Amino acid sequence: MQMPEPNAAILSRKAGIVTALRAVLPADAVIDDPAETLAYECDALSAYRCPPLAVVLPRTTAEVAAALRILQAEGVPVVPRGAGTSLAGGSMPTADAVVVGLARMNRVLEVDYDDRFIRVEAGRTNLSVTGAVEADGFFYAPDPSSQLACAISGNIAMNSGGAHCLKYGVTTNNLLGVTLVTMAGEVVTIGGPWSDAPGLDLLGVVCGSEGQLGIVTEAWLRILPKPEGARPVLIGFAANEVAGACVSDIIREGVLPVAIEFMDRPCIIATEAFAHAGYPDCEALLIVEVEGSEPEIAEQIALIRAIAERHDPVEFREARTEEEARRIWLGRKSAFGAMGQMGDYMCLDGTIPVSALPEVLRRIGDLSRDYGLDVANVFHAGDGNMHPLILFDANKPGDLQLCEALGADILRLCVEVGGCLTGEHGVGVEKRDLMEAQFNPDDLEAQLRVKDVFDPNWLLNPAKVFPLHVSASRRVAA
Ligand SMILES: Cc1cc2nc3c(=O)[nH]c(=O)nc-3n(C[C@H](O)[C@H](O)[C@H](O)COP(=O)(O)OP(=O)(O)OC[C@H]3O[C@@H](n4cnc5c(N)ncnc54)[C@H](O)[C@@H]3O)c2cc1C
């Protein structure tokens, strides 16, 4: 992975930059000791690392604004950071950048059940948003598997999804408004506690913008009443392609489960060893969850069973108790972590039309054989959001590069069949150089112009999202 050379002039001015930050922030909010900044050298794409120049940990929007005003004046790049769980290298620093971490901004600011929203500071973890309202029968729907750790700020920047987004939509469908600090230190409110704010849809521009446009410090989020009941079923199949065809049929026939998740044999083995969820012994597994009243659940499960039986399932089993359901989801949500038992892996994230699932699973198998690297699959199948996990040996010379080349071919395949490079993990550094496989120069230029407006000096989150040769001219001009 190529990264730009750090700006030597900035490196040489480190002491002065840190002193200027300390003059406007509390003493414990600025970290510059290399032993401590090392903790921020990477995110969950840990194959790539680079410690930052310094780290700032503000407690208020005003402190974020004060820090950005100094860094803008000093011409220092800034890398916004939530919890650092990005799988795309989105929060990986450059050596001349200051990380602005939101972890200390984690308070609930307002809960309104009549208008069904919660306002939180953006460093609050995803799961603890639901934690704040579940005793009153409400929940926040987007549920990334990393929800115990990841922050709302990262969810907004990456437009994150999760298993239950098939029914409820991803972050952008559940975000009502944000407080955003621009690189110039201006504090702006976009949207608010209502569903559709007047004016241009700038909220749609900010959500998914990967820290390129400003730093989100607060968010209004939609909360929903918990459903009456929910039940997952496990459906085992003899081959990946057959499971893929079943997903395609479920969607085509208009059944709308709340989640359809896919796991192949390597993932089933790894997660079963961890969660003891009672997953069937099969080549491919679907976890399909439906919700509603008891008669609604029974009707939907009957429809799903009828569709599944056309694909000769080796097993079809409903969760019988809440504990069984909990373990089924514990297994699925721990799958990426559990796969660590198998060795090093790189997790991809592309989308495809659901109808292309059988073909794409077959061609991923072919590519895996061609490259001589195993690929495991665990993903949100209902909305065609694939997560092939490429297994490699980080200690074997050349294996990482081979893995990157295979990953690029798989993502090109997603684009070829009508999908896109990222469903929920974002572009970051990981898919930056593939953007031209998805967008022509005019499309990319339009995106660059949006960045020009919000961040004219091109200081926010450098070397991410846009291919380096595309963004280089902008950085020089700035
Ligand atoms: C085990 C595991 C499972 C995962 N499962 C899922 C999943 O199911 N669905 C899913 O969508 N993702 C998943 N992810 C990926 C990751 O958790 C998400 O991308 C998440 O939203 C990142 O949140 P974060 O707070 O950790 O962000 P970070 O990693 O800190 O940052 C991510 C991006 O957001 C930017 N950013 C952070 N804070 C701000 C801010 N305040 N303002 C502006 N930009 C900001 C950063 O610069 C970076 O570009 C998973 C990751 C892991 C490790």
Coordinates of C-alpha atoms and ligand atoms in Angstrom, one line a residue:
M1 CA 0.0 0.0 0.0
Q2 CA 1.5 3.2 -1.2
M3 CA 1.2 6.3 1.1
P4 CA 2.4 9.8 0.4
E5 CA 5.7 10.9 1.9
P6 CA 5.2 12.8 5.1
N7 CA 5.7 16.6 4.9
A8 CA 9.2 17.1 6.4
A9 CA 8.4 20.8 7.3
I10 CA 5.5 19.7 9.4
L11 CA 7.6 16.9 11.1
S12 CA 10.2 19.5 12.0
R13 CA 7.6 21.9 13.5
K14 CA 6.1 19.2 15.8
A15 CA 7.1 20.8 19.1
G16 CA 5.5 24.2 18.1
I17 CA 2.3 22.5 16.8
V18 CA 1.9 20.6 20.1
T19 CA 2.5 23.7 22.1
A20 CA -0.1 25.6 20.1
L21 CA -2.6 22.8 20.7
R22 CA -1.8 22.7 24.5
A23 CA -2.5 26.4 24.7
V24 CA -6.2 25.9 23.7
L25 CA -6.9 22.4 25.1
P26 CA -6.7 20.8 28.6
A27 CA -3.3 19.3 29.4
D28 CA -4.5 15.7 29.2
A29 CA -6.2 16.3 25.8
V30 CA -3.0 16.3 23.8
I31 CA -0.7 13.3 23.4
D32 CA 2.7 13.5 21.7
D33 CA 4.8 10.9 23.4
P34 CA 5.7 8.3 20.7
A35 CA 5.1 5.5 23.2
E36 CA 1.5 6.7 23.5
T37 CA 0.8 7.8 19.9
L38 CA 1.7 4.2 18.9
A39 CA -1.7 3.1 20.1
Y40 CA -3.2 5.1 17.2
E41 CA -1.0 3.7 14.5
C42 CA -3.7 1.6 12.8
D43 CA -7.3 0.5 12.9
A44 CA -8.7 -2.9 12.3
L45 CA -7.0 -3.1 8.9
S46 CA -3.8 -3.8 10.9
A47 CA -1.7 -4.9 8.0
Y48 CA -1.0 -1.1 7.5
R49 CA 0.4 1.0 10.3
C50 CA 1.9 4.5 10.8
P51 CA 2.0 6.4 14.1
P52 CA 0.7 10.0 13.9
L53 CA 2.5 13.2 14.7
A54 CA 0.2 13.7 17.8
V55 CA -3.2 12.8 19.1
V56 CA -5.9 15.2 20.4
L57 CA -8.8 13.8 22.6
P58 CA -11.3 16.6 23.0
R59 CA -14.3 16.5 25.4
T60 CA -16.5 19.1 23.7
T61 CA -17.4 20.5 20.3
A62 CA -15.7 23.7 21.2
E63 CA -12.5 21.9 21.9
V64 CA -12.7 20.1 18.5
A65 CA -13.2 23.5 16.8
A66 CA -10.3 25.1 18.7
A67 CA -8.0 22.2 17.7
L68 CA -9.1 22.4 14.0
R69 CA -8.6 26.1 13.8
I70 CA -4.9 25.7 15.0
L71 CA -4.3 22.7 12.6
Q72 CA -5.8 24.6 9.7
A73 CA -3.6 27.6 10.4
E74 CA -0.5 25.4 10.7
G75 CA -1.5 23.4 7.5
V76 CA -1.4 20.1 9.4
P77 CA -3.4 17.1 8.1
V78 CA -6.1 15.7 10.5
V79 CA -7.4 12.2 10.8
P80 CA -10.7 11.9 12.6
R81 CA -11.1 8.8 14.7
G82 CA -14.0 7.1 16.5
A83 CA -13.1 3.7 18.0
G84 CA -10.6 2.6 15.3
T85 CA -12.5 -0.5 14.1
S86 CA -12.4 0.5 10.4
L87 CA -11.6 -2.5 8.2
A88 CA -10.7 -0.2 5.3
G89 CA -7.8 1.7 7.0
G90 CA -10.1 4.8 7.2
S91 CA -8.6 5.9 10.5
M92 CA -5.0 5.0 9.8
P93 CA -2.9 8.1 10.3
T94 CA 0.0 9.5 8.2
A95 CA 3.2 10.5 10.0
D96 CA 2.5 14.2 9.6
A97 CA -1.1 14.1 10.7
V98 CA -2.8 14.8 14.1
V99 CA -5.5 12.3 15.1
V100 CA -8.6 13.8 16.5
G101 CA -10.2 11.0 18.6
L102 CA -13.8 11.3 19.7
A103 CA -13.7 8.6 22.4
R104 CA -14.2 11.0 25.3
M105 CA -17.3 12.5 23.7
N106 CA -19.8 9.8 24.6
R107 CA -22.7 11.3 26.5
V108 CA -26.4 11.0 25.8
L109 CA -27.7 14.6 25.4
E110 CA -31.4 14.1 24.8
V111 CA -34.0 11.3 24.5
D112 CA -37.4 12.0 23.1
Y113 CA -39.8 9.1 22.8
D114 CA -42.7 11.2 21.5
D115 CA -40.7 12.2 18.4
R116 CA -38.6 9.0 18.5
F117 CA -35.0 10.4 18.5
I118 CA -31.9 10.3 20.7
R119 CA -29.2 12.9 20.5
V120 CA -25.7 11.7 21.4
E121 CA -22.1 12.8 21.3
A122 CA -20.5 11.1 18.4
G123 CA -18.0 9.1 20.3
R124 CA -20.7 7.0 22.0
T125 CA -20.6 3.3 21.0
N126 CA -23.3 1.9 18.7
L127 CA -24.5 -0.7 21.2
S128 CA -24.7 1.8 24.1
V129 CA -27.2 3.9 22.1
T130 CA -29.7 1.0 22.3
G131 CA -28.5 0.5 25.8
A132 CA -29.8 4.0 26.7
V133 CA -33.3 3.4 25.5
E134 CA -34.0 -0.4 25.7
A135 CA -35.4 -0.4 29.2
D136 CA -38.2 1.8 27.7
G137 CA -38.8 -0.6 24.8
F138 CA -36.8 1.2 22.1
F139 CA -33.7 0.4 20.0
Y140 CA -31.3 2.0 17.5
A141 CA -31.5 -0.3 14.4
P142 CA -28.1 -0.2 12.5
D143 CA -26.2 -3.1 14.2
P144 CA -22.6 -3.6 12.8
S145 CA -21.1 -6.7 14.2
S146 CA -18.5 -4.4 15.9
Q147 CA -21.3 -2.6 17.7
L148 CA -19.8 -3.2 21.2
A149 CA -16.8 -1.2 20.2
C150 CA -17.5 1.0 17.2
A151 CA -18.6 4.6 17.7
I152 CA -21.6 6.5 16.1
S153 CA -19.0 8.9 14.6
G154 CA -17.3 6.1 12.6
N155 CA -20.8 4.6 11.7
I156 CA -21.8 8.0 10.2
A157 CA -18.5 8.4 8.4
M158 CA -18.7 4.9 6.8
N159 CA -22.5 4.8 6.5
S160 CA -22.3 1.5 8.4
G161 CA -24.7 -1.4 8.1
G162 CA -25.3 -4.6 10.0
A163 CA -27.3 -7.9 10.0
H164 CA -30.7 -6.2 10.7
C165 CA -30.3 -3.5 8.0
L166 CA -32.1 -5.6 5.4
K167 CA -35.4 -4.4 7.0
Y168 CA -34.4 -1.2 8.8
G169 CA -31.8 0.4 6.4
V170 CA -28.3 1.4 7.1
T171 CA -27.0 4.4 9.1
T172 CA -28.1 7.0 6.5
N173 CA -31.7 5.8 6.8
N174 CA -31.6 6.2 10.6
L175 CA -29.6 9.5 10.9
L176 CA -31.6 12.7 11.4
G177 CA -29.0 15.3 11.9
V178 CA -25.4 16.1 12.9
T179 CA -23.3 18.8 14.5
L180 CA -20.2 19.1 12.2
V181 CA -17.0 21.0 12.7
T182 CA -15.4 22.1 9.5
M183 CA -11.6 22.1 9.0
A184 CA -11.8 25.9 9.5
G185 CA -13.3 25.4 12.9
E186 CA -16.8 26.5 12.0
V187 CA -19.6 24.6 13.9
V188 CA -22.6 23.8 11.7
T189 CA -25.8 21.9 12.3
I190 CA -27.1 19.8 9.5
G191 CA -30.6 18.3 9.9
G192 CA -32.1 18.0 13.3
P193 CA -34.7 16.0 15.2
W194 CA -37.0 15.7 12.3
S195 CA -37.2 13.2 9.4
D196 CA -36.5 15.4 6.4
A197 CA -34.8 18.8 6.9
P198 CA -35.5 21.6 4.5
G199 CA -33.0 22.6 1.9
L200 CA -30.3 20.5 0.1
D201 CA -29.7 17.0 1.5
L202 CA -26.3 17.9 3.0
L203 CA -26.8 15.2 5.6
G204 CA -26.8 12.6 2.8
V205 CA -23.5 14.1 1.7
V206 CA -21.9 14.0 5.1
C207 CA -23.1 10.4 5.9
G208 CA -20.6 8.1 4.2
S209 CA -18.0 10.9 3.6
E210 CA -15.2 9.0 5.5
G211 CA -13.9 12.0 7.5
Q212 CA -13.2 14.0 4.3
L213 CA -15.6 16.9 4.9
G214 CA -15.5 17.7 8.6
I215 CA -15.6 16.2 12.1
V216 CA -19.0 15.0 13.4
T217 CA -19.3 15.7 17.1
E218 CA -23.0 15.1 17.8
A219 CA -25.8 13.2 16.1
W220 CA -29.6 12.9 16.2
L221 CA -30.5 9.3 15.6
R222 CA -33.9 7.7 15.0
I223 CA -35.0 5.2 17.6
L224 CA -37.7 2.6 17.0
P225 CA -40.1 0.6 19.3
K226 CA -38.8 -3.0 19.8
P227 CA -40.8 -5.6 17.7
E228 CA -43.3 -7.8 19.5
G229 CA -41.1 -10.9 18.8
A230 CA -38.3 -12.2 16.6
R231 CA -37.0 -15.6 15.7
P232 CA -34.0 -16.8 13.7
V233 CA -34.0 -20.0 11.6
L234 CA -30.9 -21.9 10.5
I235 CA -30.9 -23.4 7.0
G236 CA -28.0 -25.6 6.0
F237 CA -27.1 -26.4 2.4
A238 CA -24.7 -28.7 0.6
A239 CA -23.0 -25.9 -1.4
N240 CA -22.4 -22.2 -1.3
E241 CA -24.1 -21.6 -4.7
V242 CA -27.2 -23.4 -3.6
A243 CA -27.5 -21.2 -0.5
G244 CA -27.0 -18.2 -2.7
A245 CA -29.8 -19.3 -5.0
C246 CA -32.1 -19.7 -2.0
V247 CA -31.4 -16.1 -0.9
S248 CA -32.1 -14.9 -4.4
D249 CA -35.5 -16.7 -4.3
I250 CA -36.5 -15.5 -0.9
I251 CA -35.9 -11.9 -2.0
R252 CA -37.6 -12.4 -5.4
E253 CA -40.7 -13.8 -3.8
G254 CA -41.2 -10.7 -1.7
V255 CA -40.7 -12.1 1.8
L256 CA -38.9 -9.5 3.9
P257 CA -37.1 -11.1 6.7
V258 CA -35.3 -8.7 9.1
A259 CA -32.0 -10.4 8.3
I260 CA -30.5 -13.0 6.0
E261 CA -26.9 -13.9 6.9
F262 CA -24.6 -16.3 5.1
M263 CA -21.7 -18.3 6.4
D264 CA -19.6 -21.0 4.6
R265 CA -17.9 -24.0 6.2
P266 CA -14.7 -22.4 7.4
C267 CA -16.7 -19.6 9.2
I268 CA -19.2 -22.1 10.6
I269 CA -16.3 -24.2 12.1
A270 CA -14.5 -21.1 13.5
T271 CA -17.6 -19.5 15.0
E272 CA -19.1 -22.8 16.4
A273 CA -15.9 -23.4 18.3
F274 CA -16.4 -20.0 19.9
A275 CA -20.2 -19.5 20.4
H276 CA -21.5 -23.1 20.6
A277 CA -24.6 -22.0 18.7
G278 CA -25.4 -25.5 17.4
Y279 CA -24.8 -24.5 13.8
P280 CA -25.5 -27.5 11.4
D281 CA -22.7 -29.5 9.8
C282 CA -23.0 -28.2 6.3
E283 CA -21.1 -26.4 3.5
A284 CA -23.2 -23.2 3.7
L285 CA -25.5 -21.8 6.3
L286 CA -28.2 -19.1 6.2
I287 CA -29.4 -17.4 9.4
V288 CA -32.8 -15.9 8.5
E289 CA -34.6 -13.8 11.1
V290 CA -38.2 -12.8 11.0
E291 CA -40.1 -10.6 13.4
G292 CA -43.7 -9.6 14.4
S293 CA -46.5 -11.2 16.4
E294 CA -46.5 -15.0 16.8
P295 CA -48.9 -15.6 13.9
E296 CA -46.8 -13.2 11.7
I297 CA -43.6 -15.1 12.6
A298 CA -45.3 -18.5 11.9
E299 CA -46.6 -17.3 8.5
Q300 CA -43.2 -15.9 7.4
I301 CA -41.3 -19.0 8.5
A302 CA -43.7 -21.2 6.6
L303 CA -43.1 -19.2 3.4
I304 CA -39.3 -19.3 3.9
R305 CA -39.4 -23.1 4.6
A306 CA -41.4 -23.6 1.3
I307 CA -38.8 -21.7 -0.6
A308 CA -35.8 -23.4 1.1
E309 CA -37.2 -26.9 0.4
R310 CA -36.8 -26.2 -3.3
H311 CA -33.1 -26.1 -2.7
D312 CA -32.8 -29.4 -0.8
P313 CA -31.6 -28.0 2.6
V314 CA -29.6 -30.4 4.7
E315 CA -31.2 -28.9 7.8
F316 CA -34.0 -26.3 8.6
R317 CA -34.2 -25.4 12.3
E318 CA -36.0 -22.7 14.2
A319 CA -34.5 -21.3 17.4
R320 CA -36.7 -22.7 20.2
T321 CA -35.7 -20.5 23.0
E322 CA -34.4 -16.9 23.5
E323 CA -31.0 -18.4 24.7
E324 CA -30.8 -20.4 21.4
A325 CA -31.5 -17.2 19.4
R326 CA -28.9 -15.3 21.4
R327 CA -26.2 -17.9 20.7
I328 CA -27.1 -17.9 17.0
W329 CA -26.5 -14.2 16.8
L330 CA -23.5 -14.3 19.1
G331 CA -21.9 -16.7 16.6
R332 CA -22.6 -14.6 13.6
K333 CA -21.6 -11.3 15.3
S334 CA -18.3 -12.9 16.5
A335 CA -17.5 -14.4 13.1
F336 CA -14.8 -11.9 12.1
G337 CA -13.1 -12.3 15.4
A338 CA -13.5 -16.0 15.5
M339 CA -11.9 -16.3 12.0
G340 CA -8.7 -15.0 13.6
Q341 CA -8.2 -18.6 14.9
M342 CA -7.6 -19.6 11.3
G343 CA -4.7 -17.1 10.8
D344 CA -4.3 -13.7 9.2
Y345 CA -7.1 -12.5 6.9
M346 CA -8.2 -9.5 5.0
C347 CA -11.9 -8.8 5.1
L348 CA -13.4 -7.4 1.8
D349 CA -16.7 -5.6 1.5
G350 CA -18.4 -5.3 -1.9
T351 CA -22.0 -5.3 -2.9
I352 CA -23.7 -7.2 -5.8
P353 CA -27.3 -7.7 -7.0
V354 CA -28.8 -10.5 -4.9
S355 CA -29.6 -12.4 -8.1
A356 CA -25.8 -12.6 -8.9
L357 CA -25.0 -14.4 -5.6
P358 CA -24.7 -17.9 -7.1
E359 CA -22.4 -16.7 -10.0
V360 CA -20.3 -14.5 -7.8
L361 CA -19.8 -17.2 -5.1
R362 CA -18.7 -19.7 -7.8
R363 CA -16.3 -17.2 -9.4
I364 CA -14.8 -16.3 -6.0
G365 CA -14.1 -20.0 -5.6
D366 CA -12.4 -20.0 -9.0
L367 CA -10.3 -17.0 -8.1
S368 CA -9.3 -18.5 -4.8
R369 CA -8.0 -21.6 -6.6
D370 CA -6.2 -19.5 -9.2
Y371 CA -4.3 -17.4 -6.5
G372 CA -3.8 -20.4 -4.2
L373 CA -5.3 -18.5 -1.2
D374 CA -8.3 -19.8 0.7
V375 CA -11.3 -17.5 0.9
A376 CA -14.0 -17.8 3.5
N377 CA -17.4 -16.1 3.2
V378 CA -19.6 -14.5 5.9
F379 CA -21.9 -11.7 4.9
H380 CA -25.2 -9.9 4.8
A381 CA -26.7 -11.9 2.0
G382 CA -30.2 -10.4 1.9
D383 CA -28.9 -7.1 0.7
G384 CA -26.1 -8.5 -1.4
N385 CA -23.3 -7.1 0.8
M386 CA -20.5 -9.6 0.5
H387 CA -17.6 -10.0 3.0
P388 CA -15.1 -12.5 1.5
L389 CA -12.3 -13.1 4.0
I390 CA -9.0 -13.9 2.3
L391 CA -6.7 -16.0 4.4
F392 CA -3.0 -15.4 4.1
D393 CA 0.2 -15.6 6.1
A394 CA 1.5 -12.2 7.1
N395 CA 5.0 -13.7 7.8
K396 CA 5.3 -15.2 4.4
P397 CA 7.1 -12.8 1.9
G398 CA 4.8 -11.8 -0.9
D399 CA 1.6 -13.3 0.7
L400 CA 0.1 -9.9 1.6
Q401 CA 0.6 -8.6 -2.0
L402 CA -1.0 -11.8 -3.4
C403 CA -3.9 -11.3 -1.0
E404 CA -4.3 -7.6 -2.1
A405 CA -4.3 -8.7 -5.8
L406 CA -6.9 -11.4 -5.2
G407 CA -9.0 -8.8 -3.2
A408 CA -8.8 -6.3 -6.0
D409 CA -10.0 -9.0 -8.5
I410 CA -12.9 -9.9 -6.3
L411 CA -14.0 -6.3 -5.9
R412 CA -13.7 -5.7 -9.7
L413 CA -15.9 -8.8 -10.1
C414 CA -18.5 -7.1 -7.8
V415 CA -18.4 -4.0 -10.0
E416 CA -18.6 -6.1 -13.2
V417 CA -21.8 -7.8 -12.1
G418 CA -23.5 -4.4 -11.3
G419 CA -22.5 -4.0 -7.7
C420 CA -20.1 -1.6 -6.0
L421 CA -16.7 -1.5 -4.2
T422 CA -18.1 -1.0 -0.7
G423 CA -21.3 -1.9 1.0
E424 CA -20.6 -0.6 4.5
H425 CA -16.9 -0.7 5.4
G426 CA -16.0 2.3 3.2
V427 CA -13.2 2.9 0.8
G428 CA -10.4 4.1 3.2
V429 CA -7.0 3.2 1.9
E430 CA -8.0 -0.3 1.1
K431 CA -10.1 0.4 -2.0
R432 CA -8.7 3.8 -2.8
D433 CA -6.8 2.6 -5.9
L434 CA -9.8 0.8 -7.2
M435 CA -12.1 3.8 -7.4
E436 CA -11.4 4.2 -11.1
A437 CA -12.9 0.7 -11.6
Q438 CA -16.2 2.1 -10.4
F439 CA -16.1 5.8 -11.4
N440 CA -15.1 7.5 -14.6
P441 CA -12.9 10.7 -14.4
D442 CA -16.0 13.0 -14.6
D443 CA -17.7 11.2 -11.7
L444 CA -14.5 11.4 -9.6
E445 CA -14.1 15.1 -10.4
A446 CA -17.6 15.8 -9.1
Q447 CA -16.6 14.1 -5.8
L448 CA -13.4 16.1 -5.6
R449 CA -15.3 19.4 -6.0
V450 CA -17.5 18.5 -3.0
K451 CA -14.3 18.0 -1.0
D452 CA -12.9 21.4 -2.3
V453 CA -16.0 23.1 -0.9
F454 CA -15.8 21.6 2.6
D455 CA -12.0 21.3 3.0
P456 CA -10.3 23.7 0.4
N457 CA -6.8 23.0 1.8
W458 CA -7.3 19.2 1.5
L459 CA -6.2 18.6 5.1
L460 CA -8.9 16.2 6.3
N461 CA -8.1 12.4 6.2
P462 CA -5.3 12.5 3.6
A463 CA -4.6 9.5 1.3
K464 CA -8.0 8.0 1.7
V465 CA -10.9 7.4 -0.7
F466 CA -9.4 9.0 -3.8
P467 CA -6.5 7.4 -5.8
L468 CA -3.3 9.2 -4.8
H469 CA -2.6 10.4 -8.4
V470 CA -6.1 11.9 -8.5
S471 CA -5.9 13.7 -5.2
A472 CA -2.2 14.8 -5.6
S473 CA -3.0 17.8 -7.8
R474 CA -5.6 19.0 -5.4
R475 CA -3.2 18.8 -2.4
V476 CA -0.5 20.6 -4.4
A477 CA -2.9 23.4 -5.4
A478 CA -4.1 23.8 -1.8
Ligands
LIG1 C1 -15.0 -7.4 14.0 C2 -15.5 -6.3 13.2 C3 -16.8 -6.4 12.6 C4 -17.3 -5.4 11.8 N1 -18.6 -5.5 11.4 C5 -19.1 -4.5 10.7 C6 -20.5 -4.6 10.2 O1 -21.2 -5.6 10.4 N2 -21.0 -3.5 9.5 C7 -20.2 -2.4 9.2 O2 -20.7 -1.5 8.6 N3 -18.9 -2.3 9.6 C8 -18.4 -3.3 10.3 N4 -17.1 -3.2 10.8 C9 -16.3 -2.1 10.4 C10 -16.3 -0.9 11.4 O3 -16.6 -1.3 12.7 C11 -17.2 0.2 10.9 O4 -16.7 0.8 9.8 C12 -17.4 1.3 12.0 O5 -18.4 2.2 11.6 C13 -16.2 2.1 12.3 O6 -16.5 2.9 13.5 P1 -15.3 3.4 14.4 O7 -15.9 4.3 15.4 O8 -14.4 2.4 14.9 O9 -14.6 4.3 13.3 P2 -13.0 4.5 13.0 O10 -12.4 3.3 12.6 O11 -12.4 5.3 14.1 O12 -13.1 5.5 11.7 C14 -13.7 5.1 10.6 C15 -13.8 6.2 9.6 O13 -14.6 7.3 10.1 C16 -13.9 8.5 10.2 N5 -14.4 9.2 11.4 C17 -14.4 8.7 12.6 N6 -14.9 9.5 13.5 C18 -15.3 10.6 12.7 C19 -15.9 11.9 13.1 N7 -16.2 12.2 14.3 N8 -16.2 12.7 12.1 C20 -15.8 12.4 10.8 N9 -15.2 11.3 10.4 C21 -14.9 10.4 11.4 C22 -12.4 8.1 10.2 O14 -11.6 9.1 9.8 C23 -12.4 6.9 9.3 O15 -12.4 7.3 8.0 C24 -16.5 -4.2 11.6 C25 -15.2 -4.1 12.1 C26 -14.7 -5.2 12.9 C27 -13.4 -5.0 13.4

